[in-house]
Coordinates of C-alpha atoms in Angstrom, one line a residue:
M147 CA 106.8 -9.5 58.5
D148 CA 110.3 -10.2 59.4
S149 CA 111.8 -8.2 56.5
Q150 CA 113.7 -5.1 55.7
L151 CA 110.5 -4.1 54.1
S152 CA 108.3 -4.4 57.3
G153 CA 108.4 -0.7 57.7
G154 CA 107.4 0.1 54.2
F155 CA 109.0 0.1 50.8
L156 CA 109.3 3.8 50.5
K157 CA 110.5 4.2 53.9
H158 CA 113.3 1.8 53.4
T159 CA 114.1 3.6 50.1
L160 CA 114.6 7.0 51.7
F161 CA 116.0 5.6 54.8
P162 CA 117.9 2.6 54.0
P163 CA 120.5 0.8 56.4
S164 CA 124.2 1.6 55.4
N165 CA 124.8 -2.3 55.1
F166 CA 122.0 -3.0 52.8
I167 CA 121.9 -6.7 51.6
P168 CA 119.6 -8.1 49.0
S169 CA 117.1 -10.5 50.5
S170 CA 113.9 -12.4 49.8
I171 CA 111.1 -14.0 51.5
T172 CA 108.2 -16.3 50.3
L173 CA 104.7 -15.0 51.6
S174 CA 102.3 -17.6 52.8
N175 CA 100.4 -17.2 49.6
G176 CA 103.4 -18.6 47.7
I177 CA 104.4 -15.1 46.2
N178 CA 108.2 -14.7 46.4
V179 CA 109.3 -11.1 47.3
S180 CA 112.9 -10.2 46.4
H181 CA 114.2 -6.7 47.6
N182 CA 117.0 -6.5 45.0
A183 CA 118.5 -3.1 45.6
I184 CA 117.5 0.0 47.3
G185 CA 114.3 1.3 45.5
V186 CA 114.0 -2.3 43.6
V187 CA 111.5 -4.9 44.8
E188 CA 110.9 -7.9 42.6
I189 CA 107.5 -10.1 42.8
T190 CA 107.5 -13.5 41.6
P191 CA 104.5 -15.9 41.6
P192 CA 104.6 -19.6 41.1
K193 CA 103.5 -19.0 37.4
A194 CA 103.2 -16.0 35.4
D195 CA 101.9 -14.8 31.7
K196 CA 103.2 -11.2 31.9
A197 CA 106.3 -9.4 33.4
I198 CA 105.4 -6.0 34.4
V199 CA 107.7 -3.1 35.5
V200 CA 106.1 -0.2 37.6
S201 CA 108.7 2.6 38.2
S202 CA 108.3 5.8 39.9
G203 CA 110.5 8.5 41.3
I204 CA 112.5 9.0 38.1
H205 CA 111.7 12.7 39.1
G206 CA 111.8 13.2 42.8
D207 CA 109.2 15.8 43.1
E208 CA 106.5 13.8 41.3
T209 CA 105.3 12.1 44.5
A210 CA 101.8 10.7 43.5
P211 CA 103.5 7.7 41.5
I212 CA 105.7 7.1 44.5
E213 CA 102.9 6.8 47.0
L214 CA 101.0 4.5 44.6
V215 CA 104.0 2.2 44.1
D216 CA 104.6 2.1 48.0
D217 CA 100.8 1.3 48.4
L218 CA 100.9 -1.3 46.0
V219 CA 104.1 -3.2 47.3
S220 CA 102.4 -2.9 50.9
S221 CA 99.3 -4.6 49.7
I222 CA 101.2 -7.5 48.2
L223 CA 103.2 -7.9 51.4
D224 CA 99.8 -7.7 53.2
E225 CA 98.5 -10.4 50.9
A226 CA 95.5 -7.9 50.1
F227 CA 95.8 -9.4 46.5
R228 CA 97.8 -12.0 44.9
P229 CA 99.7 -11.5 41.6
T230 CA 99.8 -13.9 38.8
T231 CA 102.3 -11.7 36.8
R232 CA 106.0 -11.2 37.5
L233 CA 106.5 -7.5 38.8
L234 CA 109.4 -5.3 39.3
F235 CA 108.7 -2.2 41.5
I236 CA 110.9 0.9 41.3
I237 CA 111.2 4.1 43.4
A238 CA 114.2 5.3 41.4
H239 CA 115.8 8.6 43.1
P240 CA 115.6 8.9 46.8
D241 CA 118.0 11.8 46.8
A242 CA 115.8 13.9 44.7
I243 CA 112.9 12.7 46.6
H244 CA 114.5 14.3 49.8
A245 CA 115.3 17.4 48.0
H246 CA 111.9 17.6 46.4
T247 CA 113.4 18.4 43.0
R248 CA 113.2 16.8 39.8
F249 CA 116.9 15.8 39.8
I250 CA 120.2 16.7 41.2
E251 CA 122.4 17.4 38.3
E252 CA 120.9 15.9 35.2
N253 CA 117.5 14.8 34.1
L254 CA 117.4 11.1 34.7
N255 CA 114.7 10.5 32.2
R256 CA 117.1 11.5 29.4
L257 CA 119.7 9.0 30.3
F258 CA 118.4 5.5 29.0
A259 CA 119.8 5.2 25.6
V260 CA 123.2 3.9 26.4
K261 CA 125.2 2.8 29.4
N262 CA 126.3 6.2 30.8
P263 CA 129.7 7.4 31.9
V264 CA 129.3 7.9 35.4
R265 CA 129.8 11.7 35.6
N266 CA 127.1 12.1 38.4
K267 CA 124.2 10.3 40.4
E268 CA 121.6 10.3 37.7
C269 CA 124.1 8.4 35.3
E270 CA 124.9 5.9 38.0
L271 CA 121.2 5.5 38.7
A272 CA 120.3 5.1 35.1
N273 CA 122.9 2.5 34.4
E274 CA 121.6 0.5 37.5
L275 CA 117.9 0.7 36.5
Q276 CA 118.6 -0.5 32.8
A277 CA 120.6 -3.4 34.3
Q278 CA 117.8 -4.3 36.7
V279 CA 115.0 -4.2 33.9
Q280 CA 117.3 -6.0 31.6
T281 CA 117.7 -8.8 34.2
F282 CA 114.1 -8.9 34.9
F283 CA 112.9 -9.2 31.6
A284 CA 115.5 -11.7 30.7
K285 CA 114.4 -14.1 33.5
G286 CA 111.4 -15.5 31.3
C287 CA 109.7 -15.3 28.1
E288 CA 106.4 -13.6 29.5
E289 CA 104.8 -10.7 27.7
P290 CA 106.7 -7.5 28.9
W291 CA 105.1 -4.5 29.9
H292 CA 106.4 -1.2 31.5
F293 CA 104.4 1.8 33.3
D294 CA 106.8 4.8 34.1
L295 CA 104.6 6.9 36.4
H296 CA 105.0 10.6 36.4
S297 CA 103.3 13.8 37.3
A298 CA 103.1 17.0 35.3
I299 CA 104.9 20.1 36.6
R300 CA 102.3 22.2 34.7
A301 CA 98.4 22.5 34.1
S302 CA 97.1 20.3 31.5
K303 CA 93.9 20.2 29.5
H304 CA 94.0 16.5 30.2
Y305 CA 94.8 15.8 33.8
M306 CA 96.1 12.3 33.3
F307 CA 97.5 11.0 30.0
G308 CA 99.8 8.2 28.7
V309 CA 102.8 8.9 26.3
V310 CA 103.8 5.8 24.1
P311 CA 107.2 6.0 23.0
A312 CA 108.2 5.3 19.4
S313 CA 110.4 2.2 18.8
S314 CA 111.8 0.0 16.0
K315 CA 110.0 -2.9 17.3
A316 CA 106.7 -4.0 15.6
T317 CA 104.3 -4.0 18.9
D318 CA 100.7 -3.5 18.6
V319 CA 100.0 -1.1 21.5
R320 CA 96.1 -1.7 21.3
P321 CA 96.3 -3.7 24.7
L322 CA 98.0 -0.6 26.1
V323 CA 95.4 1.8 24.8
G324 CA 92.9 -0.4 26.4
F325 CA 94.5 -0.3 29.8
L326 CA 94.6 3.5 29.6
K327 CA 90.9 3.7 28.8
A328 CA 90.3 1.1 31.8
S329 CA 92.4 3.3 34.0
H330 CA 90.1 6.3 33.3
M331 CA 92.9 8.4 31.6
D332 CA 92.0 11.3 29.7
A333 CA 94.0 10.8 26.6
V334 CA 96.8 8.9 24.9
M335 CA 99.9 10.5 22.9
L336 CA 101.7 8.4 20.2
S337 CA 105.3 9.5 19.7
R338 CA 107.1 9.6 16.1
T339 CA 110.7 10.0 17.2
P340 CA 113.0 7.9 19.4
S341 CA 113.7 9.3 22.8
S342 CA 116.3 8.2 25.8
T343 CA 113.1 8.0 28.4
F344 CA 112.8 5.0 30.6
S345 CA 109.6 3.8 29.0
W346 CA 111.3 4.0 25.4
Y347 CA 114.0 1.8 26.9
S348 CA 111.8 -1.1 27.5
A349 CA 109.9 -0.5 24.4
E350 CA 113.1 -0.3 22.3
K351 CA 115.1 -2.9 23.8
F352 CA 112.5 -5.6 24.8
G353 CA 109.3 -4.8 22.6
A354 CA 107.4 -4.1 25.9
M355 CA 104.0 -2.5 26.0
A356 CA 105.4 0.6 27.7
A357 CA 104.2 4.2 28.3
T358 CA 105.1 7.2 30.5
F359 CA 102.0 8.0 32.5
E360 CA 101.3 11.8 33.5
M361 CA 99.6 11.4 36.8
G362 CA 98.1 15.2 37.8
R363 CA 100.4 17.7 39.1
V364 CA 103.4 17.6 41.2
A365 CA 103.0 17.8 45.2
R366 CA 104.8 17.3 48.4
L367 CA 105.2 14.0 49.4
Y368 CA 101.8 12.7 51.2
E369 CA 100.1 15.8 50.2
N370 CA 98.5 14.2 47.1
D371 CA 94.8 13.3 46.7
M372 CA 95.3 9.7 46.1
G373 CA 91.6 9.2 45.6
E374 CA 92.2 10.7 42.2
F375 CA 94.1 7.6 41.1
V376 CA 91.9 4.8 42.4
P377 CA 90.9 3.9 38.6
L378 CA 94.4 3.5 37.8
R379 CA 95.2 1.5 40.9
E380 CA 92.2 -0.8 40.1
A381 CA 93.2 -1.2 36.6
L382 CA 97.0 -2.2 37.6
V383 CA 95.7 -4.6 40.2
A384 CA 93.5 -6.2 37.7
L385 CA 96.2 -6.4 35.1
M386 CA 98.7 -8.0 37.8
C387 CA 96.0 -10.4 38.7
S388 CA 95.1 -11.4 35.3
E389 CA 91.6 -10.3 35.7
A390 CA 89.3 -8.5 33.5
L391 CA 90.0 -4.8 33.1
P392 CA 87.6 -2.2 34.6
A393 CA 85.3 -0.6 32.2
P394 CA 86.2 2.6 30.7
S395 CA 84.8 5.8 32.3
S396 CA 81.1 6.5 31.1
E397 CA 81.5 10.2 32.4
K398 CA 84.4 11.4 30.4
G399 CA 85.8 11.0 26.9
F400 CA 89.1 9.6 25.7
S401 CA 91.2 11.6 23.3
S402 CA 94.1 10.3 21.1
Y403 CA 96.9 12.5 19.7
K404 CA 99.9 11.9 17.5
V405 CA 103.0 13.8 17.7
T406 CA 103.7 15.9 14.5
R407 CA 106.9 17.5 15.5
T408 CA 109.7 17.7 18.1
I409 CA 111.2 21.1 18.8
T410 CA 114.8 20.7 20.1
K411 CA 116.6 23.4 21.7
T412 CA 120.1 23.8 20.0
D413 CA 121.1 27.2 21.5
D414 CA 120.7 29.5 24.5
A415 CA 118.9 31.9 22.3
F416 CA 115.9 29.5 22.1
N417 CA 112.6 31.3 23.3
L418 CA 109.0 30.1 23.4
A419 CA 106.6 32.5 21.8
F420 CA 104.2 31.8 24.8
S421 CA 104.2 31.8 28.6
D422 CA 106.5 29.1 30.1
D423 CA 103.6 28.0 32.2
A424 CA 101.1 27.3 29.3
A425 CA 99.1 24.2 30.0
N426 CA 99.8 21.1 28.3
F427 CA 97.7 20.5 25.1
T428 CA 97.3 24.5 24.5
Y429 CA 96.1 24.8 20.9
F430 CA 97.7 27.1 18.4
A431 CA 96.0 27.7 15.1
E432 CA 97.8 27.4 11.6
G433 CA 100.5 30.0 11.4
E434 CA 100.6 31.0 14.9
E435 CA 104.2 31.5 16.2
L436 CA 105.4 28.7 18.8
A437 CA 109.1 29.4 19.3
E438 CA 112.1 31.1 17.9
E439 CA 115.7 30.5 17.9
N440 CA 118.5 32.8 16.2
G441 CA 115.9 33.8 13.5
T442 CA 114.5 30.5 12.8
V443 CA 110.7 30.7 13.6
F444 CA 108.6 27.6 14.3
S445 CA 104.7 28.1 13.5
A446 CA 101.8 25.9 13.8
I447 CA 101.2 23.7 10.9
A448 CA 98.0 23.2 8.8
G449 CA 95.2 22.1 11.0
G450 CA 97.0 23.6 13.9
E451 CA 99.0 22.1 16.7
A452 CA 98.8 21.7 20.5
V453 CA 101.9 21.9 22.8
V454 CA 102.8 19.4 25.3
F455 CA 105.7 19.6 27.7
P456 CA 107.0 23.0 26.6
N457 CA 110.2 24.2 28.6
S458 CA 112.5 26.6 27.3
K459 CA 114.9 26.1 30.1
V460 CA 116.0 22.5 29.1
A461 CA 119.7 22.0 28.4
I462 CA 121.0 22.3 24.9
G463 CA 120.2 19.3 22.7
Q464 CA 117.1 18.3 24.8
R465 CA 113.5 18.4 23.8
A466 CA 111.9 21.8 24.4
A467 CA 108.3 20.9 23.1
L468 CA 106.3 18.3 21.6
L469 CA 103.6 19.4 19.1
V470 CA 100.6 17.2 18.6
Q471 CA 97.4 16.9 16.7
P472 CA 94.4 14.8 17.5
F473 CA 93.5 11.6 15.3
E474 CA 91.2 8.8 15.6
P475 CA 93.1 5.4 15.5
D476 CA 91.2 2.5 13.9
L477 CA 91.4 0.0 16.7
S478 CA 90.0 -2.8 14.5
E479 CA 93.4 -2.8 13.0
P480 CA 96.7 -3.3 14.6
L481 CA 98.2 0.0 16.2
Y482 CA 101.9 0.3 15.7
V483 CA 104.1 3.2 16.9
N484 CA 107.1 3.1 14.8
V485 CA 110.0 5.7 14.5
E486 CA 109.3 8.4 11.9
R487 CA 106.0 6.8 10.8
E488 CA 102.4 7.6 11.0
P489 CA 100.8 5.6 14.0
G490 CA 98.6 2.7 12.1
P491 CA 98.4 -0.6 10.8
I492 CA 101.8 -0.7 9.0
A493 CA 105.0 -1.4 11.1
Y494 CA 108.5 -2.6 10.7
S495 CA 111.0 -4.3 13.0
A496 CA 114.7 -3.1 13.3
N497 CA 116.0 -5.6 11.1
H498 CA 113.6 -4.5 8.4
S499 CA 112.9 -8.0 7.5
R500 CA 109.3 -8.0 7.5
S501 CA 106.3 -5.6 7.1
L502 CA 103.3 -6.1 9.2
S503 CA 99.7 -5.3 8.4

């Protein structure tokens, strides 16, 4: 193919020309491919009913998502499948990928709340990615989706799971839960507080069906067992082609969790009461100590809590852990995930002008 992408999306992202110029081509099947920026490719079919962002590389050492995105773009360019949805593929942070580190100066996945002052590369990237997503969703009125693909830095009692951000939009996320099941993910976690993650940005600003996907463990580029993610790839292709989603796994169950609390580090004196390498979803019985900071002790509440993403080394003001409890949503009713509300059938929009049930 006569294109900058002929050597592959990932290769171009990691080793771009010094004089990159946005370009586009139309494939023989009528699909338009636009190379909007380094690490950003847009796919446009003649007609579409959804607009889907699939992002990876927000953290540079989380490489399985990067390989998956590269594979999907290559398959579209090779006309192995023909999308019927508009798509925006992102490989976000080539500098961090080269360095095999989460970030260079600042956690990129905490910079999507506002336009950032450009104090480092991550701030510059966050601003550019926000602009790319805003432009992409503004081009049409299709149903917006966003899958932000990550890998966990620690062991997890659920190897693959989705985190659905809380927003002030009244969005019934049952289709998203259905997609997670079709992808053979192990669990879903429904948030309660606003965040500044990439998936939250799309949920809050555009009412997107959005989630952060945790795909296994971090590994070196091309050292992932991509066979582990075949069900996720198959579900993504089905969604992109407006086909029926695959059936949920018949071999493993699916767990649902709601966030009970977020523990925020406010001082360098913050300490977790357990090992920093504790697995995600490690359970603590009621009353067991979880963390301490300047005499303030955090203990598990009634019913016990499991801990997700514990990290005592985060910057002051950032999340040091999420605490969750299992629950069973009634999927015969709408499932809304609104800020500071129990996940369930009642939701509100940002303007508080209506209540949905």
